[in-house]
Every structure is written in structure tokens, then in C-alpha cells.
């Protein structure tokens, strides 16, 4: 029995066992989690290397019914731990509370891992960001372009909105590249594996919604200086940062810039 990859689900099944093993070995227990949730396991090529790590309580979430049926037959260890549904629709607080039953010895947190469908990979990350206090570690396979963007430091062409918003709360490292032939069917692009570890920032020193607004406005016109890119926000102050482009600012710079936007005098004052 073999599951056929479905284009509408963005499925590219990883078949490279060495790459799968390396991804699973990136699980570090950072933050004291004892539970792992794999997104989109497909036929379990990655799952088979996570399950032997008995320090973790492994669950999987899979939207493809054919894959769910395959996993039930071939991975008896996953009995009662296969979530047939859409990760993006999950209430992660409710799910995690429902699996406790007094058996967890960890810190009430869990890790995310997976060969993420490329068409929803950014949505997965933004959802994880919403639940960041529950998720101290994220490990994933992404389209290489996205993986580089996630991990890019300030000043690099790949540095952008996703970089800043994620790096505000996670320390990120690009781990390794995976070629198209490692998948079935092969994608038209290379893939990259990234690990994100929750940092010590509990809350930004500014309004987070305004922070996101400032970051997005800055990068939406990334070739312009911030003085011009932030005009829609009604900038009324002057600061040396406004003469820079968004890609030149660190997360801390964006926090400071957001504070300046929040505290700027109203027009005419």
C-alpha cells in the first residue's frame, strides 16, 4: 500500500532516510517539552525516526485521509495519537490540554516538526507564533527560499517580514539543504531544514500589533528608505533610522522604531 501524492495538498513525500533521520535528530528538548507534534507525516518517513525517541510523546496531524489510513496500518505505536484534520484549524491550547490526562512530566509545552507543505508553510509559522509560549522548538523542512528568509540576518537580501517577526521570539538556525530528488514527486526547487528555539523574550517593549504593522510597512516598499516606506503611518518625527532601509534594521531597531511611532506627536502639535 502506497499513498499517492496529491497536488492540491502540496504533497511531496520525503523518501531520503538520511535526511529524515537528521531532521528527527534536531529535536533537542529545548524548553523542557516532552511532547512532539508532527505536521503532515504522509507515509511516516520522518515519523519512523521520531517514535524511537521515547523521551517524547509523539502525535501526528494529517489532513489526507489516505495517509491517515496508511499510518494506522503501518504505525501501531500511533494508536490514539493520529489527528485526522487540518493543523491550521486546530486550537492548540485545547488539544494540548486534552492529551494530558496527568501523564505529562514536561513543562506544558510541545515541539512542532515536519516536512511542511510549501503552499502553507508560512501560515504554519504564523500560527506557531500565535502559540509561541506553548512551542519552545520548531523544526521543519521548507522551500529553501523560505528557509533562508526565516534564518536571514539583517543586511541580507533574504531578510524580511518573516525574518523579523519570527526572530523577535526565536533563535533560528539554517541546518541543511535537501535536493529535489529526495522527494516523491520531486519539487521544482531545493528545500532547506531550519530549527527555531524560543528565546527569552516574553513580551516586546512595544505594542505587538503596531510592531507588526511597522515591520510590514517597512518591507512592503523595501527599496525605499523607512522615511518614505512608513509615510502611510503618518510619521511626524525625525530619527537617523528613517534614512535606512528596512533590511538594515535588527529586531531591536524595529522595537525602538515602533516605540517612536507610538509616542510621536500628532500632526499639528
PDB file of N, CA and C in Angstrom, residues 42 55 88 103 168 195 199 229 250 269:
ATOM      1  N   UNK A  42       2.408  12.137   6.214  1.00  0.00           N
ATOM      2  CA  UNK A  42       2.321  11.337   4.982  1.00  0.00           C
ATOM      3  C   UNK A  42       2.422   9.854   5.274  1.00  0.00           C
ATOM      4  N   UNK A  55      11.747   9.654  24.932  1.00  0.00           N
ATOM      5  CA  UNK A  55      11.575  10.778  25.866  1.00  0.00           C
ATOM      6  C   UNK A  55      10.451  11.704  25.427  1.00  0.00           C
ATOM      7  N   UNK A  88      -3.991  23.951  10.651  1.00  0.00           N
ATOM      8  CA  UNK A  88      -4.286  25.378  10.691  1.00  0.00           C
ATOM      9  C   UNK A  88      -5.621  25.681  11.377  1.00  0.00           C
ATOM     10  N   UNK A 103      -0.373  12.592  32.598  1.00  0.00           N
ATOM     11  CA  UNK A 103       0.795  11.779  32.258  1.00  0.00           C
ATOM     12  C   UNK A 103       2.002  12.617  31.879  1.00  0.00           C
ATOM     13  N   UNK A 168      12.045  37.799  16.522  1.00  0.00           N
ATOM     14  CA  UNK A 168      11.706  38.532  17.734  1.00  0.00           C
ATOM     15  C   UNK A 168      11.524  37.573  18.909  1.00  0.00           C
ATOM     16  N   UNK A 195      15.797  25.096  12.235  1.00  0.00           N
ATOM     17  CA  UNK A 195      15.367  24.874  13.624  1.00  0.00           C
ATOM     18  C   UNK A 195      15.200  26.222  14.322  1.00  0.00           C
ATOM     19  N   UNK A 199      13.410  32.065  22.396  1.00  0.00           N
ATOM     20  CA  UNK A 199      14.373  32.852  23.151  1.00  0.00           C
ATOM     21  C   UNK A 199      13.770  33.304  24.497  1.00  0.00           C
ATOM     22  N   UNK A 229       8.823  54.708   3.242  1.00  0.00           N
ATOM     23  CA  UNK A 229       8.018  53.491   3.371  1.00  0.00           C
ATOM     24  C   UNK A 229       6.974  53.606   4.473  1.00  0.00           C
ATOM     25  N   UNK A 250      17.742  45.688  12.815  1.00  0.00           N
ATOM     26  CA  UNK A 250      17.609  44.477  13.621  1.00  0.00           C
ATOM     27  C   UNK A 250      16.230  44.448  14.279  1.00  0.00           C
ATOM     28  N   UNK A 269       0.865  69.323  16.354  1.00  0.00           N
ATOM     29  CA  UNK A 269       1.252  69.592  17.736  1.00  0.00           C
ATOM     30  C   UNK A 269       2.685  70.098  17.798  1.00  0.00           C
TER      31      UNK A 269
END
